[in-house]
mmCIF file of C-alpha atoms and ligand atoms in Angstrom:
data_model
loop_
_atom_site.group_PDB
_atom_site.id
_atom_site.type_symbol
_atom_site.label_atom_id
_atom_site.label_comp_id
_atom_site.label_asym_id
_atom_site.label_seq_id
_atom_site.Cartn_x
_atom_site.Cartn_y
_atom_site.Cartn_z
ATOM 1 C CA ALA A 885 26.321 -28.477 -1.789
ATOM 2 C CA PRO A 886 26.060 -31.704 -3.804
ATOM 3 C CA TYR A 887 26.380 -30.794 -7.459
ATOM 4 C CA PRO A 888 24.812 -30.762 -9.954
ATOM 5 C CA ILE A 889 21.829 -28.741 -8.762
ATOM 6 C CA SER A 890 18.940 -27.790 -11.057
ATOM 7 C CA VAL A 891 16.928 -24.614 -10.641
ATOM 8 C CA ALA A 892 14.070 -23.311 -12.774
ATOM 9 C CA GLY A 893 12.719 -19.790 -12.669
ATOM 10 C CA THR A 894 12.028 -16.677 -14.666
ATOM 11 C CA VAL A 895 14.123 -13.673 -15.689
ATOM 12 C CA VAL A 896 13.295 -10.459 -13.846
ATOM 13 C CA LYS A 897 14.523 -6.862 -14.054
ATOM 14 C CA GLY A 898 17.749 -6.391 -12.127
ATOM 15 C CA PHE A 899 19.192 -3.488 -10.225
ATOM 16 C CA GLY A 900 20.124 -1.699 -13.417
ATOM 17 C CA ARG A 901 23.762 -1.542 -12.509
ATOM 18 C CA GLY A 902 24.636 -1.507 -16.153
ATOM 19 C CA SER A 903 26.070 -4.981 -16.450
ATOM 20 C CA LYS A 904 25.136 -4.879 -20.097
ATOM 21 C CA GLU A 905 27.156 -1.743 -20.641
ATOM 22 C CA LEU A 906 30.176 -3.633 -19.304
ATOM 23 C CA GLY A 907 29.543 -6.331 -21.897
ATOM 24 C CA ILE A 908 28.429 -8.740 -19.189
ATOM 25 C CA PRO A 909 24.622 -8.770 -19.105
ATOM 26 C CA THR A 910 23.284 -10.863 -16.223
ATOM 27 C CA ALA A 911 19.838 -12.424 -16.250
ATOM 28 C CA ASN A 912 18.477 -11.905 -12.737
ATOM 29 C CA MET A 913 16.336 -14.727 -11.382
ATOM 30 C CA ASN A 914 12.937 -14.337 -9.723
ATOM 31 C CA GLU A 915 12.360 -14.292 -5.959
ATOM 32 C CA GLU A 916 11.224 -17.915 -5.643
ATOM 33 C CA ALA A 917 14.260 -19.263 -7.457
ATOM 34 C CA LEU A 918 16.421 -17.002 -5.267
ATOM 35 C CA GLU A 919 14.881 -18.458 -2.140
ATOM 36 C CA GLU A 920 15.696 -21.954 -3.335
ATOM 37 C CA MET A 921 19.257 -21.058 -4.251
ATOM 38 C CA PHE A 922 20.102 -19.285 -1.024
ATOM 39 C CA THR A 923 19.129 -22.407 0.898
ATOM 40 C CA GLU A 924 21.350 -24.593 -1.322
ATOM 41 C CA PHE A 925 24.364 -22.330 -1.838
ATOM 42 C CA THR A 926 26.603 -19.864 -0.071
ATOM 43 C CA THR A 927 27.319 -16.586 -1.856
ATOM 44 C CA GLY A 928 29.936 -16.580 -4.565
ATOM 45 C CA VAL A 929 30.514 -17.289 -8.220
ATOM 46 C CA TYR A 930 29.337 -20.568 -9.769
ATOM 47 C CA TYR A 931 29.307 -22.116 -13.236
ATOM 48 C CA GLY A 932 27.125 -24.496 -15.170
ATOM 49 C CA TRP A 933 24.555 -24.698 -17.961
ATOM 50 C CA ALA A 934 21.535 -22.582 -18.865
ATOM 51 C CA GLN A 935 18.542 -22.724 -21.199
ATOM 52 C CA VAL A 936 16.160 -19.832 -21.857
ATOM 53 C CA GLY A 937 12.560 -19.593 -23.045
ATOM 54 C CA LYS A 938 10.425 -22.119 -24.893
ATOM 55 C CA THR A 939 11.674 -22.118 -28.457
ATOM 56 C CA ASP A 940 15.461 -22.140 -28.135
ATOM 57 C CA LYS A 941 16.441 -25.644 -27.037
ATOM 58 C CA THR A 942 20.145 -24.849 -26.896
ATOM 59 C CA VAL A 943 21.923 -25.366 -23.602
ATOM 60 C CA TYR A 944 24.572 -22.689 -23.085
ATOM 61 C CA PRO A 945 27.474 -22.434 -20.641
ATOM 62 C CA MET A 946 26.953 -19.856 -17.901
ATOM 63 C CA VAL A 947 28.599 -18.228 -14.895
ATOM 64 C CA MET A 948 26.398 -17.165 -12.003
ATOM 65 C CA SER A 949 26.960 -14.717 -9.197
ATOM 66 C CA LEU A 950 25.029 -15.202 -5.986
ATOM 67 C CA GLY A 951 25.245 -12.391 -3.496
ATOM 68 C CA TRP A 952 24.019 -9.425 -1.528
ATOM 69 C CA ASN A 953 23.825 -5.996 -3.091
ATOM 70 C CA PRO A 954 25.978 -3.387 -1.313
ATOM 71 C CA TYR A 955 23.992 -0.585 -2.985
ATOM 72 C CA TYR A 956 20.925 -1.742 -1.048
ATOM 73 C CA LYS A 957 22.877 -2.006 2.228
ATOM 74 C CA ASN A 958 23.168 -5.739 1.624
ATOM 75 C CA GLU A 959 19.440 -6.184 2.205
ATOM 76 C CA LYS A 960 18.743 -7.301 -1.328
ATOM 77 C CA ARG A 961 20.117 -10.522 -2.652
ATOM 78 C CA SER A 962 20.391 -11.626 -6.232
ATOM 79 C CA ALA A 963 21.237 -14.547 -8.471
ATOM 80 C CA GLU A 964 22.638 -13.238 -11.732
ATOM 81 C CA VAL A 965 23.325 -15.531 -14.649
ATOM 82 C CA HIS A 966 25.659 -14.464 -17.435
ATOM 83 C CA ILE A 967 25.132 -16.777 -20.395
ATOM 84 C CA LEU A 968 28.092 -17.340 -22.707
ATOM 85 C CA HIS A 969 26.213 -16.566 -25.883
ATOM 86 C CA GLU A 970 25.340 -13.446 -27.842
ATOM 87 C CA PHE A 971 21.564 -13.159 -27.936
ATOM 88 C CA GLU A 972 19.811 -11.056 -30.556
ATOM 89 C CA SER A 973 17.406 -9.572 -28.047
ATOM 90 C CA ASP A 974 16.628 -9.393 -24.337
ATOM 91 C CA PHE A 975 14.595 -12.124 -22.691
ATOM 92 C CA TYR A 976 12.964 -10.520 -19.654
ATOM 93 C CA ASP A 977 9.991 -12.540 -18.261
ATOM 94 C CA GLU A 978 11.124 -15.656 -20.095
ATOM 95 C CA SER A 979 11.626 -18.938 -18.291
ATOM 96 C CA ILE A 980 15.180 -19.911 -17.416
ATOM 97 C CA ARG A 981 16.543 -23.293 -16.381
ATOM 98 C CA ILE A 982 20.003 -23.771 -14.970
ATOM 99 C CA ILE A 983 22.175 -26.630 -13.770
ATOM 100 C CA VAL A 984 24.892 -25.516 -11.396
ATOM 101 C CA THR A 985 27.898 -27.811 -11.740
ATOM 102 C CA GLY A 986 30.374 -26.164 -9.424
ATOM 103 C CA TYR A 987 31.739 -23.294 -7.376
ATOM 104 C CA ILE A 988 34.463 -20.986 -8.673
ATOM 105 C CA ARG A 989 35.214 -18.431 -5.942
ATOM 106 C CA PRO A 990 33.800 -16.254 -3.173
ATOM 107 C CA GLU A 991 32.366 -12.828 -3.916
ATOM 108 C CA GLN A 992 34.623 -9.848 -3.570
ATOM 109 C CA ASN A 993 34.463 -6.101 -3.359
ATOM 110 C CA TYR A 994 36.491 -4.652 -6.165
ATOM 111 C CA PRO A 995 38.699 -1.560 -5.940
ATOM 112 C CA SER A 996 38.205 -0.899 -9.642
ATOM 113 C CA LEU A 997 35.988 -1.879 -12.530
ATOM 114 C CA GLU A 998 39.032 -3.226 -14.353
ATOM 115 C CA ALA A 999 39.748 -5.642 -11.506
ATOM 116 C CA LEU A 1000 36.159 -6.849 -11.545
ATOM 117 C CA ILE A 1001 36.071 -7.383 -15.291
ATOM 118 C CA CYS A 1002 39.401 -9.180 -15.188
ATOM 119 C CA ASP A 1003 38.065 -11.651 -12.609
ATOM 120 C CA ILE A 1004 34.885 -12.257 -14.584
ATOM 121 C CA LYS A 1005 36.922 -13.026 -17.687
ATOM 122 C CA THR A 1006 38.876 -15.575 -15.676
ATOM 123 C CA ASP A 1007 35.606 -17.075 -14.352
ATOM 124 C CA ILE A 1008 34.399 -17.465 -17.922
ATOM 125 C CA GLU A 1009 37.582 -19.303 -18.925
ATOM 126 C CA VAL A 1010 37.315 -21.590 -15.895
ATOM 127 C CA ALA A 1011 33.700 -22.384 -16.776
ATOM 128 C CA LYS A 1012 34.424 -23.094 -20.442
ATOM 129 C CA HIS A 1013 37.311 -25.362 -19.520
ATOM 130 C CA SER A 1014 35.557 -27.326 -16.768
ATOM 131 C CA LEU A 1015 32.332 -27.843 -18.680
ATOM 132 C CA LYS A 1016 34.227 -29.801 -21.352
ATOM 133 C CA ARG A 1017 34.611 -32.721 -18.948
ATOM 134 C CA LYS A 1018 32.393 -35.575 -20.060
ATOM 135 C CA ALA A 1019 30.355 -35.787 -16.862
ATOM 136 C CA TYR A 1020 29.520 -32.083 -17.157
ATOM 137 C CA ASP A 1021 28.970 -32.116 -20.903
ATOM 138 C CA ASP A 1022 26.476 -34.970 -20.476
ATOM 139 C CA LEU A 1023 24.312 -32.707 -18.323
ATOM 140 C CA ARG A 1024 23.254 -30.806 -21.423
ATOM 141 C CA ASN A 1025 20.978 -33.785 -22.092
ATOM 142 C CA ASP A 1026 19.553 -33.670 -18.575
ATOM 143 C CA GLU A 1027 15.807 -34.049 -18.159
ATOM 144 C CA LEU A 1028 15.589 -30.445 -16.956
ATOM 145 C CA PHE A 1029 16.504 -29.316 -20.472
ATOM 146 C CA THR A 1030 15.006 -32.083 -22.644
ATOM 147 C CA LYS A 1031 11.602 -32.254 -20.979
ATOM 148 C CA ASN A 1032 11.123 -28.644 -22.006
ATOM 149 C CA GLN A 1033 8.605 -29.603 -24.733
HETATM 150 P P1 ADP B 2372 19.355 -6.006 -15.315
HETATM 151 O O1 ADP B 2372 19.912 -5.084 -14.269
HETATM 152 O O2 ADP B 2372 17.916 -5.713 -15.646
HETATM 153 O O3 ADP B 2372 19.572 -7.449 -14.975
HETATM 154 P P2 ADP B 2372 21.532 -6.293 -17.237
HETATM 155 O O4 ADP B 2372 22.375 -5.160 -17.735
HETATM 156 O O5 ADP B 2372 22.176 -7.226 -16.249
HETATM 157 O O6 ADP B 2372 20.182 -5.678 -16.658
HETATM 158 O O7 ADP B 2372 21.031 -7.109 -18.505
HETATM 159 C C1 ADP B 2372 20.365 -8.311 -18.294
HETATM 160 C C2 ADP B 2372 19.401 -8.697 -19.407
HETATM 161 O O8 ADP B 2372 20.091 -8.770 -20.654
HETATM 162 C C3 ADP B 2372 18.845 -10.088 -19.173
HETATM 163 O O9 ADP B 2372 17.682 -10.060 -18.355
HETATM 164 C C4 ADP B 2372 18.536 -10.560 -20.590
HETATM 165 O O10 ADP B 2372 17.217 -10.218 -20.954
HETATM 166 C C5 ADP B 2372 19.530 -9.792 -21.454
HETATM 167 N N1 ADP B 2372 20.678 -10.588 -21.972
HETATM 168 C C6 ADP B 2372 21.133 -10.517 -23.246
HETATM 169 N N2 ADP B 2372 22.183 -11.327 -23.449
HETATM 170 C C7 ADP B 2372 22.420 -11.958 -22.260
HETATM 171 C C8 ADP B 2372 23.395 -12.937 -21.855
HETATM 172 N N3 ADP B 2372 24.329 -13.407 -22.707
HETATM 173 N N4 ADP B 2372 23.358 -13.369 -20.565
HETATM 174 C C9 ADP B 2372 22.415 -12.887 -19.713
HETATM 175 N N5 ADP B 2372 21.484 -11.956 -20.042
HETATM 176 C C10 ADP B 2372 21.465 -11.482 -21.308
HETATM 177 MG MG1 MG B 2373 21.444 -8.261 -14.381
#
């Protein structure tokens, strides 16, 4: 896919797999945004920028997992965005805007929770590092984020 790609949607309830309990809450995107993303991207882990709601103008780094849920016999897909920021409260039903700047790796089935968490921590480091590049940093001023009021 030709990056960067912008997607706007809303935050919906996820599968309740307890991502938050692992310290990695993921904002699940609504069905329409999912539809758009699955036509643009293959499954896997991506990184980029995210902005949430109407009052907070900040653009945060994010990592996003796009995939099929094994628990639902791979019949349910999801786009889950983990934002690299500690929010004071949940933001279900809020609007969410993301710019995907690149692909990190394919999805994997993990033998253990430790292995999964270890990979996610690496993804986060990759995202933080890559997003410092000027061309990526400039995207924080993209119309998608600034036109929001
Ligand atoms: P669900 O299965 O409903 O997606 P999660 O355990 O993945 O539950 O938690 C996701 C929710 O946590 C998001 O919808 C959002 O409201 C909230 N949240 C709080 N902090 C973050 C964050 N840094 N990144 C993503 N979501 C967050
Ligand atoms: Mg989630």
